[in-house]
Amino acid sequence: MDERQSGAGRVKTLPRYEVNLAAQRFPRVLLLGNGILRLRGGVSWEALLARIAVNDEIPDRVLRDIPLAMRVEALCGADVGGARLRAAAEFEPTDACVTDTLRRLLRLPWDCVLTTNYTYEAESVLLGQERFGKEDRRRTLACMDGSVYRKDNLHFCYIMERKGLPPLPVWHIHGDLGRPDSMILSYYSYAKAISRLQKYNRQLKNAFQDAVEARRLVTPRSWSDWFILGDVYTVGFGYDFSEFDLWWAAERKARENAQVGRLIAYQDRQAKSDPVCALLKSIGGEVNRVYEYENYTEYYQIVIDEIEARLRSESLSFEYDE
């Protein structure tokens, strides 16, 4: 355990995560997108933008040609702060989008969860409660680099205590409802996130390869560290080309000098996924397409079956203690 400053300025004892790259023991990382939440009422990006829009003068045929990351500016102008507050008000405070499918996915033995969702379904499931409320957030919010800059998604996460297992960090890559200023909605927000990633990357230098050569353990202190180091299983995330930060991270992972884990993406059969799959493969990602399914509940069950089989083949324990 390691004592650092929490996001609220208090001293909090944080778990110390260590990765043995020299032994090629890569963390098991889940990248969880919004797709699986839409099995039970999850809000699509397009629907969210329609709800927070203040400009209704742009025809749909024109709006469709504007990249997703710039539609907030198109519909809300330059007032990104106001758009964030309106967006935060649109979400249910409970685990309304939790399904048995999501519970099954989160019972697998992950070392880290990354999510692009603003909401707290993952935390609710992991804690076994209906709502991940304000007190829960205050108690579990932690910054892994000692900062108190609460807008910084790069280093802030929620630490989930687990019976008989190490604490599990849950990172909201695009921010979360409890910290509206952290929510990445617009092109401007994405650009700021990329700037922070690049600054941190310059500070990191060649630390991972140096650790391998010195046979030192690596301590991940950001979501990008977990993404680069781990075997990353992507579920319910479509890798839209507007997701600049995650495309940056995927290429940074591919460029890493040390041997690190794989990027394993699961994609559906829709034709619009073809360009995404081609680009992921070109930068070293492993793409698994699922073509035979009746509905998306079945699609996700097939994906989870495959992930579970892969973890079983590595002789890993399977489920968290209930």
mmCIF file of C-alpha atoms in Angstrom:
data_model
loop_
_atom_site.group_PDB
_atom_site.id
_atom_site.type_symbol
_atom_site.label_atom_id
_atom_site.label_comp_id
_atom_site.label_asym_id
_atom_site.label_seq_id
_atom_site.Cartn_x
_atom_site.Cartn_y
_atom_site.Cartn_z
ATOM 1 C CA MET A 1 0.000 0.000 0.000
ATOM 2 C CA ASP A 2 1.121 3.512 -0.711
ATOM 3 C CA GLU A 3 0.137 6.774 0.984
ATOM 4 C CA ARG A 4 -0.699 9.571 -1.449
ATOM 5 C CA GLN A 5 -3.013 12.537 -1.619
ATOM 6 C CA SER A 6 -6.568 11.687 -2.517
ATOM 7 C CA GLY A 7 -8.621 13.836 -4.874
ATOM 8 C CA ALA A 8 -10.250 15.619 -1.925
ATOM 9 C CA GLY A 9 -6.871 16.607 -0.470
ATOM 10 C CA ARG A 10 -6.935 13.988 2.316
ATOM 11 C CA VAL A 11 -4.150 11.462 2.764
ATOM 12 C CA LYS A 12 -5.461 8.096 1.608
ATOM 13 C CA THR A 13 -3.744 4.723 1.694
ATOM 14 C CA LEU A 14 -3.784 3.494 -1.893
ATOM 15 C CA PRO A 15 -3.084 0.022 -3.224
ATOM 16 C CA ARG A 16 0.255 -0.370 -4.940
ATOM 17 C CA TYR A 17 -0.183 -2.135 -8.257
ATOM 18 C CA GLU A 18 2.884 -3.827 -9.753
ATOM 19 C CA VAL A 19 3.396 -5.378 -13.183
ATOM 20 C CA ASN A 20 6.187 -7.844 -13.967
ATOM 21 C CA LEU A 21 6.935 -7.095 -17.608
ATOM 22 C CA ALA A 22 10.178 -9.080 -17.528
ATOM 23 C CA ALA A 23 8.151 -12.220 -16.781
ATOM 24 C CA GLN A 24 5.538 -11.186 -19.389
ATOM 25 C CA ARG A 25 2.783 -11.204 -16.804
ATOM 26 C CA PHE A 26 0.433 -8.671 -18.296
ATOM 27 C CA PRO A 27 -2.581 -7.288 -16.433
ATOM 28 C CA ARG A 28 -6.048 -8.343 -17.541
ATOM 29 C CA VAL A 29 -7.767 -5.088 -18.498
ATOM 30 C CA LEU A 30 -11.404 -4.601 -19.520
ATOM 31 C CA LEU A 31 -12.227 -1.622 -21.738
ATOM 32 C CA LEU A 32 -15.983 -1.215 -21.311
ATOM 33 C CA GLY A 33 -18.004 0.901 -23.713
ATOM 34 C CA ASN A 34 -21.590 2.099 -23.847
ATOM 35 C CA GLY A 35 -22.829 -0.672 -26.142
ATOM 36 C CA ILE A 36 -23.504 -3.197 -23.407
ATOM 37 C CA LEU A 37 -25.489 -0.610 -21.412
ATOM 38 C CA ARG A 38 -27.871 -0.182 -24.313
ATOM 39 C CA LEU A 39 -29.213 -3.670 -23.657
ATOM 40 C CA ARG A 40 -31.268 -1.956 -20.953
ATOM 41 C CA GLY A 41 -31.961 1.651 -21.751
ATOM 42 C CA GLY A 42 -28.471 3.072 -22.119
ATOM 43 C CA VAL A 43 -28.401 6.422 -23.913
ATOM 44 C CA SER A 44 -26.683 6.581 -27.296
ATOM 45 C CA TRP A 45 -24.302 9.444 -28.085
ATOM 46 C CA GLU A 46 -26.691 10.803 -30.711
ATOM 47 C CA ALA A 47 -29.630 10.714 -28.277
ATOM 48 C CA LEU A 48 -27.612 12.490 -25.587
ATOM 49 C CA LEU A 49 -26.606 15.263 -27.978
ATOM 50 C CA ALA A 50 -30.216 15.743 -29.036
ATOM 51 C CA ARG A 51 -31.225 16.210 -25.398
ATOM 52 C CA ILE A 52 -28.580 18.810 -24.547
ATOM 53 C CA ALA A 53 -28.712 20.741 -27.833
ATOM 54 C CA VAL A 54 -29.466 24.457 -27.805
ATOM 55 C CA ASN A 55 -29.222 24.868 -31.573
ATOM 56 C CA ASP A 56 -31.910 23.129 -33.627
ATOM 57 C CA GLU A 57 -31.202 24.911 -36.900
ATOM 58 C CA ILE A 58 -28.788 22.350 -38.374
ATOM 59 C CA PRO A 59 -30.590 19.829 -40.637
ATOM 60 C CA ASP A 60 -29.988 16.168 -39.835
ATOM 61 C CA ARG A 61 -28.419 15.573 -43.253
ATOM 62 C CA VAL A 62 -25.797 18.222 -42.444
ATOM 63 C CA LEU A 63 -25.292 17.096 -38.855
ATOM 64 C CA ARG A 64 -24.563 13.540 -39.967
ATOM 65 C CA ASP A 65 -21.499 14.777 -41.868
ATOM 66 C CA ILE A 66 -20.028 16.504 -38.810
ATOM 67 C CA PRO A 67 -17.646 14.218 -36.838
ATOM 68 C CA LEU A 68 -19.159 12.987 -33.581
ATOM 69 C CA ALA A 69 -16.575 14.775 -31.438
ATOM 70 C CA MET A 70 -17.506 18.127 -33.021
ATOM 71 C CA ARG A 71 -21.281 17.762 -32.865
ATOM 72 C CA VAL A 72 -21.331 19.184 -29.336
ATOM 73 C CA GLU A 73 -19.970 22.459 -30.698
ATOM 74 C CA ALA A 74 -22.441 22.284 -33.583
ATOM 75 C CA LEU A 75 -25.412 21.813 -31.253
ATOM 76 C CA CYS A 76 -24.254 23.640 -28.139
ATOM 77 C CA GLY A 77 -21.764 26.249 -29.330
ATOM 78 C CA ALA A 78 -18.542 26.919 -27.433
ATOM 79 C CA ASP A 79 -20.151 26.659 -23.987
ATOM 80 C CA VAL A 80 -18.646 23.279 -23.162
ATOM 81 C CA GLY A 81 -19.220 23.767 -19.431
ATOM 82 C CA GLY A 82 -22.946 24.296 -19.912
ATOM 83 C CA ALA A 83 -23.137 21.240 -22.168
ATOM 84 C CA ARG A 84 -21.440 19.136 -19.494
ATOM 85 C CA LEU A 85 -23.899 20.203 -16.817
ATOM 86 C CA ARG A 86 -26.897 19.509 -19.069
ATOM 87 C CA ALA A 87 -25.426 16.113 -19.998
ATOM 88 C CA ALA A 88 -24.842 15.158 -16.354
ATOM 89 C CA ALA A 89 -28.471 15.962 -15.590
ATOM 90 C CA GLU A 90 -29.685 13.527 -18.273
ATOM 91 C CA PHE A 91 -28.450 10.341 -16.582
ATOM 92 C CA GLU A 92 -30.128 8.172 -13.982
ATOM 93 C CA PRO A 93 -28.291 8.117 -10.621
ATOM 94 C CA THR A 94 -28.971 4.394 -10.119
ATOM 95 C CA ASP A 95 -27.819 1.244 -11.874
ATOM 96 C CA ALA A 96 -30.773 1.400 -14.286
ATOM 97 C CA CYS A 97 -28.720 -0.030 -17.169
ATOM 98 C CA VAL A 98 -27.295 -3.016 -15.282
ATOM 99 C CA THR A 99 -28.103 -6.430 -16.781
ATOM 100 C CA ASP A 100 -27.135 -9.993 -15.930
ATOM 101 C CA THR A 101 -24.881 -9.839 -18.993
ATOM 102 C CA LEU A 102 -22.914 -6.961 -17.488
ATOM 103 C CA ARG A 103 -22.748 -8.717 -14.119
ATOM 104 C CA ARG A 104 -21.358 -11.823 -15.800
ATOM 105 C CA LEU A 105 -18.710 -9.793 -17.651
ATOM 106 C CA LEU A 106 -17.574 -8.039 -14.472
ATOM 107 C CA ARG A 107 -17.321 -11.312 -12.542
ATOM 108 C CA LEU A 108 -14.352 -12.298 -14.688
ATOM 109 C CA PRO A 109 -10.972 -11.822 -12.970
ATOM 110 C CA TRP A 110 -10.005 -8.372 -14.179
ATOM 111 C CA ASP A 111 -7.039 -6.493 -12.765
ATOM 112 C CA CYS A 112 -8.357 -3.154 -14.022
ATOM 113 C CA VAL A 113 -11.499 -1.736 -15.625
ATOM 114 C CA LEU A 114 -11.350 1.179 -18.067
ATOM 115 C CA THR A 115 -14.628 2.678 -19.224
ATOM 116 C CA THR A 116 -15.703 5.488 -21.517
ATOM 117 C CA ASN A 117 -19.045 5.706 -19.689
ATOM 118 C CA TYR A 118 -19.883 8.660 -17.476
ATOM 119 C CA THR A 119 -22.159 6.522 -15.309
ATOM 120 C CA TYR A 120 -21.406 4.053 -12.524
ATOM 121 C CA GLU A 121 -22.883 0.722 -13.578
ATOM 122 C CA ALA A 122 -19.495 -0.982 -13.201
ATOM 123 C CA GLU A 123 -19.039 0.294 -9.649
ATOM 124 C CA SER A 124 -22.613 -0.637 -8.691
ATOM 125 C CA VAL A 125 -22.078 -4.197 -9.909
ATOM 126 C CA LEU A 126 -18.670 -4.572 -8.289
ATOM 127 C CA LEU A 127 -19.963 -3.297 -4.938
ATOM 128 C CA GLY A 128 -23.207 -5.260 -5.236
ATOM 129 C CA GLN A 129 -25.455 -2.284 -4.594
ATOM 130 C CA GLU A 130 -28.158 -0.354 -6.419
ATOM 131 C CA ARG A 131 -26.466 3.004 -6.448
ATOM 132 C CA PHE A 132 -22.887 4.264 -6.408
ATOM 133 C CA GLY A 133 -23.666 7.487 -4.612
ATOM 134 C CA LYS A 134 -21.854 10.608 -3.517
ATOM 135 C CA GLU A 135 -20.478 9.076 -0.319
ATOM 136 C CA ASP A 136 -19.278 6.001 -2.236
ATOM 137 C CA ARG A 137 -17.492 8.249 -4.702
ATOM 138 C CA ARG A 138 -15.890 10.298 -1.951
ATOM 139 C CA ARG A 139 -14.724 7.142 -0.184
ATOM 140 C CA THR A 140 -13.264 5.393 -3.220
ATOM 141 C CA LEU A 141 -11.954 8.243 -5.416
ATOM 142 C CA ALA A 142 -8.171 8.179 -5.589
ATOM 143 C CA CYS A 143 -5.414 9.765 -7.616
ATOM 144 C CA MET A 144 -2.540 7.468 -8.440
ATOM 145 C CA ASP A 145 0.074 10.183 -8.985
ATOM 146 C CA GLY A 146 -0.584 12.267 -5.877
ATOM 147 C CA SER A 147 -2.347 15.102 -7.700
ATOM 148 C CA VAL A 148 -5.356 16.980 -6.356
ATOM 149 C CA TYR A 149 -6.463 18.195 -9.795
ATOM 150 C CA ARG A 150 -9.856 16.501 -9.852
ATOM 151 C CA LYS A 151 -10.556 17.201 -13.514
ATOM 152 C CA ASP A 152 -7.665 14.977 -14.535
ATOM 153 C CA ASN A 153 -9.083 11.663 -15.790
ATOM 154 C CA LEU A 154 -5.591 10.398 -16.577
ATOM 155 C CA HIS A 155 -4.686 9.690 -12.951
ATOM 156 C CA PHE A 156 -8.028 9.541 -11.067
ATOM 157 C CA CYS A 157 -9.873 6.285 -10.519
ATOM 158 C CA TYR A 158 -12.315 4.651 -8.108
ATOM 159 C CA ILE A 159 -10.868 1.831 -6.013
ATOM 160 C CA MET A 160 -13.215 -1.132 -5.554
ATOM 161 C CA GLU A 161 -12.443 -3.348 -2.557
ATOM 162 C CA ARG A 162 -12.950 -7.054 -3.255
ATOM 163 C CA LYS A 163 -13.156 -9.974 -0.854
ATOM 164 C CA GLY A 164 -10.085 -12.167 -1.167
ATOM 165 C CA LEU A 165 -8.713 -10.242 -4.169
ATOM 166 C CA PRO A 166 -6.627 -7.106 -4.706
ATOM 167 C CA PRO A 167 -8.576 -3.836 -4.962
ATOM 168 C CA LEU A 168 -9.805 -3.156 -8.490
ATOM 169 C CA PRO A 169 -9.288 0.301 -10.050
ATOM 170 C CA VAL A 170 -12.106 1.600 -12.253
ATOM 171 C CA TRP A 171 -11.016 4.435 -14.542
ATOM 172 C CA HIS A 172 -13.518 6.725 -16.279
ATOM 173 C CA ILE A 173 -11.423 7.703 -19.290
ATOM 174 C CA HIS A 174 -13.918 10.374 -20.397
ATOM 175 C CA GLY A 175 -14.856 11.564 -16.921
ATOM 176 C CA ASP A 176 -17.887 10.831 -14.760
ATOM 177 C CA LEU A 177 -21.065 12.420 -13.442
ATOM 178 C CA GLY A 178 -19.672 13.145 -9.987
ATOM 179 C CA ARG A 179 -17.034 15.384 -11.571
ATOM 180 C CA PRO A 180 -18.900 17.195 -14.383
ATOM 181 C CA ASP A 181 -15.830 19.281 -15.221
ATOM 182 C CA SER A 182 -14.013 16.039 -16.046
ATOM 183 C CA MET A 183 -16.513 14.961 -18.732
ATOM 184 C CA ILE A 184 -15.084 14.815 -22.237
ATOM 185 C CA LEU A 185 -17.834 15.797 -24.656
ATOM 186 C CA SER A 186 -16.371 17.966 -27.371
ATOM 187 C CA TYR A 187 -13.471 18.329 -29.755
ATOM 188 C CA TYR A 188 -12.018 20.929 -27.386
ATOM 189 C CA SER A 189 -12.182 18.419 -24.510
ATOM 190 C CA TYR A 190 -10.564 15.661 -26.572
ATOM 191 C CA ALA A 191 -7.729 18.005 -27.561
ATOM 192 C CA LYS A 192 -7.033 18.810 -23.902
ATOM 193 C CA ALA A 193 -7.024 15.095 -23.072
ATOM 194 C CA ILE A 194 -4.524 14.395 -25.845
ATOM 195 C CA SER A 195 -2.323 17.218 -24.562
ATOM 196 C CA ARG A 196 -2.233 15.650 -21.093
ATOM 197 C CA LEU A 197 -1.485 12.222 -22.548
ATOM 198 C CA GLN A 198 1.424 13.587 -24.561
ATOM 199 C CA LYS A 199 2.821 15.511 -21.594
ATOM 200 C CA TYR A 200 2.677 12.397 -19.411
ATOM 201 C CA ASN A 201 4.194 10.304 -22.194
ATOM 202 C CA ARG A 202 7.180 12.676 -22.420
ATOM 203 C CA GLN A 203 7.707 12.328 -18.678
ATOM 204 C CA LEU A 204 7.450 8.548 -18.940
ATOM 205 C CA LYS A 205 10.225 8.366 -21.553
ATOM 206 C CA ASN A 206 11.377 4.731 -21.919
ATOM 207 C CA ALA A 207 10.427 3.663 -18.397
ATOM 208 C CA PHE A 208 8.805 0.355 -19.336
ATOM 209 C CA GLN A 209 11.726 -0.960 -21.364
ATOM 210 C CA ASP A 210 14.159 0.304 -18.708
ATOM 211 C CA ALA A 211 12.207 -1.664 -16.099
ATOM 212 C CA VAL A 212 12.423 -4.832 -18.197
ATOM 213 C CA GLU A 213 16.173 -4.493 -18.605
ATOM 214 C CA ALA A 214 16.658 -3.812 -14.895
ATOM 215 C CA ARG A 215 14.121 -6.522 -13.992
ATOM 216 C CA ARG A 216 12.143 -4.005 -11.937
ATOM 217 C CA LEU A 217 8.412 -4.103 -11.383
ATOM 218 C CA VAL A 218 6.332 -1.399 -13.059
ATOM 219 C CA THR A 219 3.732 0.585 -11.117
ATOM 220 C CA PRO A 220 0.921 1.882 -13.395
ATOM 221 C CA ARG A 221 -0.214 5.348 -12.325
ATOM 222 C CA SER A 222 -2.636 6.262 -15.130
ATOM 223 C CA TRP A 223 -5.296 4.700 -17.301
ATOM 224 C CA SER A 224 -2.903 4.936 -20.249
ATOM 225 C CA ASP A 225 -0.308 2.878 -18.329
ATOM 226 C CA TRP A 226 -2.860 0.084 -17.831
ATOM 227 C CA PHE A 227 -3.896 0.331 -21.487
ATOM 228 C CA ILE A 228 -0.313 0.091 -22.742
ATOM 229 C CA LEU A 229 0.850 -2.628 -20.360
ATOM 230 C CA GLY A 230 -2.133 -4.956 -20.236
ATOM 231 C CA ASP A 231 -4.026 -7.471 -22.301
ATOM 232 C CA VAL A 232 -6.904 -5.114 -23.113
ATOM 233 C CA TYR A 233 -10.253 -6.743 -23.924
ATOM 234 C CA THR A 234 -12.602 -4.243 -25.579
ATOM 235 C CA VAL A 235 -16.317 -4.925 -25.071
ATOM 236 C CA GLY A 236 -19.167 -2.638 -26.185
ATOM 237 C CA PHE A 237 -16.854 0.019 -27.566
ATOM 238 C CA GLY A 238 -16.942 0.776 -31.281
ATOM 239 C CA TYR A 239 -13.707 2.790 -31.651
ATOM 240 C CA ASP A 240 -15.367 5.623 -33.519
ATOM 241 C CA PHE A 241 -12.707 7.662 -35.298
ATOM 242 C CA SER A 242 -13.629 10.642 -33.137
ATOM 243 C CA GLU A 243 -12.278 8.831 -30.058
ATOM 244 C CA PHE A 244 -8.896 10.508 -30.530
ATOM 245 C CA ASP A 245 -7.518 9.697 -27.082
ATOM 246 C CA LEU A 246 -8.072 5.959 -27.420
ATOM 247 C CA TRP A 247 -6.688 5.851 -30.942
ATOM 248 C CA TRP A 248 -3.644 7.683 -29.597
ATOM 249 C CA ALA A 249 -3.344 5.104 -26.811
ATOM 250 C CA ALA A 250 -3.702 2.204 -29.259
ATOM 251 C CA GLU A 251 -0.876 3.511 -31.435
ATOM 252 C CA ARG A 252 1.241 4.322 -28.377
ATOM 253 C CA LYS A 253 0.759 0.726 -27.227
ATOM 254 C CA ALA A 254 1.887 -0.527 -30.637
ATOM 255 C CA ARG A 255 4.999 1.692 -30.499
ATOM 256 C CA GLU A 256 6.098 0.593 -27.030
ATOM 257 C CA ASN A 257 9.657 -0.796 -26.999
ATOM 258 C CA ALA A 258 8.997 -3.256 -24.182
ATOM 259 C CA GLN A 259 6.921 -6.336 -24.839
ATOM 260 C CA VAL A 260 3.466 -5.582 -23.491
ATOM 261 C CA GLY A 261 0.017 -7.116 -23.612
ATOM 262 C CA ARG A 262 -2.337 -7.357 -26.573
ATOM 263 C CA LEU A 263 -5.187 -5.140 -27.706
ATOM 264 C CA ILE A 264 -8.123 -7.506 -28.252
ATOM 265 C CA ALA A 265 -11.191 -5.889 -29.772
ATOM 266 C CA TYR A 266 -14.607 -7.497 -30.210
ATOM 267 C CA GLN A 267 -16.724 -6.032 -32.998
ATOM 268 C CA ASP A 268 -20.126 -6.855 -34.438
ATOM 269 C CA ARG A 269 -21.023 -7.733 -38.024
ATOM 270 C CA GLN A 270 -22.164 -4.267 -39.099
ATOM 271 C CA ALA A 271 -20.482 -2.966 -42.237
ATOM 272 C CA LYS A 272 -19.689 0.340 -40.520
ATOM 273 C CA SER A 273 -17.254 -1.603 -38.322
ATOM 274 C CA ASP A 274 -15.123 -2.623 -41.337
ATOM 275 C CA PRO A 275 -12.916 0.524 -41.460
ATOM 276 C CA VAL A 276 -12.418 0.396 -37.688
ATOM 277 C CA CYS A 277 -11.331 -3.242 -37.852
ATOM 278 C CA ALA A 278 -8.921 -2.522 -40.703
ATOM 279 C CA LEU A 279 -7.260 0.312 -38.789
ATOM 280 C CA LEU A 280 -7.033 -1.657 -35.546
ATOM 281 C CA LYS A 281 -5.320 -4.505 -37.363
ATOM 282 C CA SER A 282 -2.890 -2.124 -39.050
ATOM 283 C CA ILE A 283 -1.587 -0.968 -35.663
ATOM 284 C CA GLY A 284 -1.267 -4.446 -34.204
ATOM 285 C CA GLY A 285 -4.673 -4.985 -32.665
ATOM 286 C CA GLU A 286 -6.385 -8.360 -32.638
ATOM 287 C CA VAL A 287 -9.908 -8.040 -34.015
ATOM 288 C CA ASN A 288 -12.594 -10.636 -33.355
ATOM 289 C CA ARG A 289 -15.795 -10.251 -35.367
ATOM 290 C CA VAL A 290 -19.014 -11.942 -34.311
ATOM 291 C CA TYR A 291 -21.366 -12.557 -37.228
ATOM 292 C CA GLU A 292 -23.924 -15.105 -36.031
ATOM 293 C CA TYR A 293 -26.315 -13.730 -33.398
ATOM 294 C CA GLU A 294 -30.038 -13.081 -33.149
ATOM 295 C CA ASN A 295 -29.811 -9.969 -30.969
ATOM 296 C CA TYR A 296 -27.258 -8.004 -28.998
ATOM 297 C CA THR A 297 -27.851 -9.910 -25.772
ATOM 298 C CA GLU A 298 -26.752 -13.028 -27.623
ATOM 299 C CA TYR A 299 -23.859 -11.104 -29.195
ATOM 300 C CA TYR A 300 -22.471 -10.115 -25.800
ATOM 301 C CA GLN A 301 -22.955 -13.595 -24.389
ATOM 302 C CA ILE A 302 -20.859 -14.962 -27.269
ATOM 303 C CA VAL A 303 -18.166 -12.350 -26.600
ATOM 304 C CA ILE A 304 -18.086 -13.149 -22.882
ATOM 305 C CA ASP A 305 -17.951 -16.892 -23.642
ATOM 306 C CA GLU A 306 -14.859 -16.320 -25.771
ATOM 307 C CA ILE A 307 -13.133 -14.114 -23.210
ATOM 308 C CA GLU A 308 -13.894 -16.602 -20.452
ATOM 309 C CA ALA A 309 -12.443 -19.424 -22.553
ATOM 310 C CA ARG A 310 -9.266 -17.424 -23.169
ATOM 311 C CA LEU A 311 -8.831 -16.703 -19.487
ATOM 312 C CA ARG A 312 -9.549 -20.355 -18.660
ATOM 313 C CA SER A 313 -6.816 -21.405 -21.075
ATOM 314 C CA GLU A 314 -4.394 -19.290 -19.027
ATOM 315 C CA SER A 315 -5.408 -21.264 -15.910
ATOM 316 C CA LEU A 316 -6.788 -18.229 -14.134
ATOM 317 C CA SER A 317 -9.354 -18.239 -11.382
ATOM 318 C CA PHE A 318 -12.698 -17.213 -12.741
ATOM 319 C CA GLU A 319 -15.074 -15.287 -10.612
ATOM 320 C CA TYR A 320 -14.842 -12.897 -7.731
ATOM 321 C CA ASP A 321 -16.089 -14.202 -4.436
ATOM 322 C CA GLU A 322 -19.783 -13.432 -4.167
#
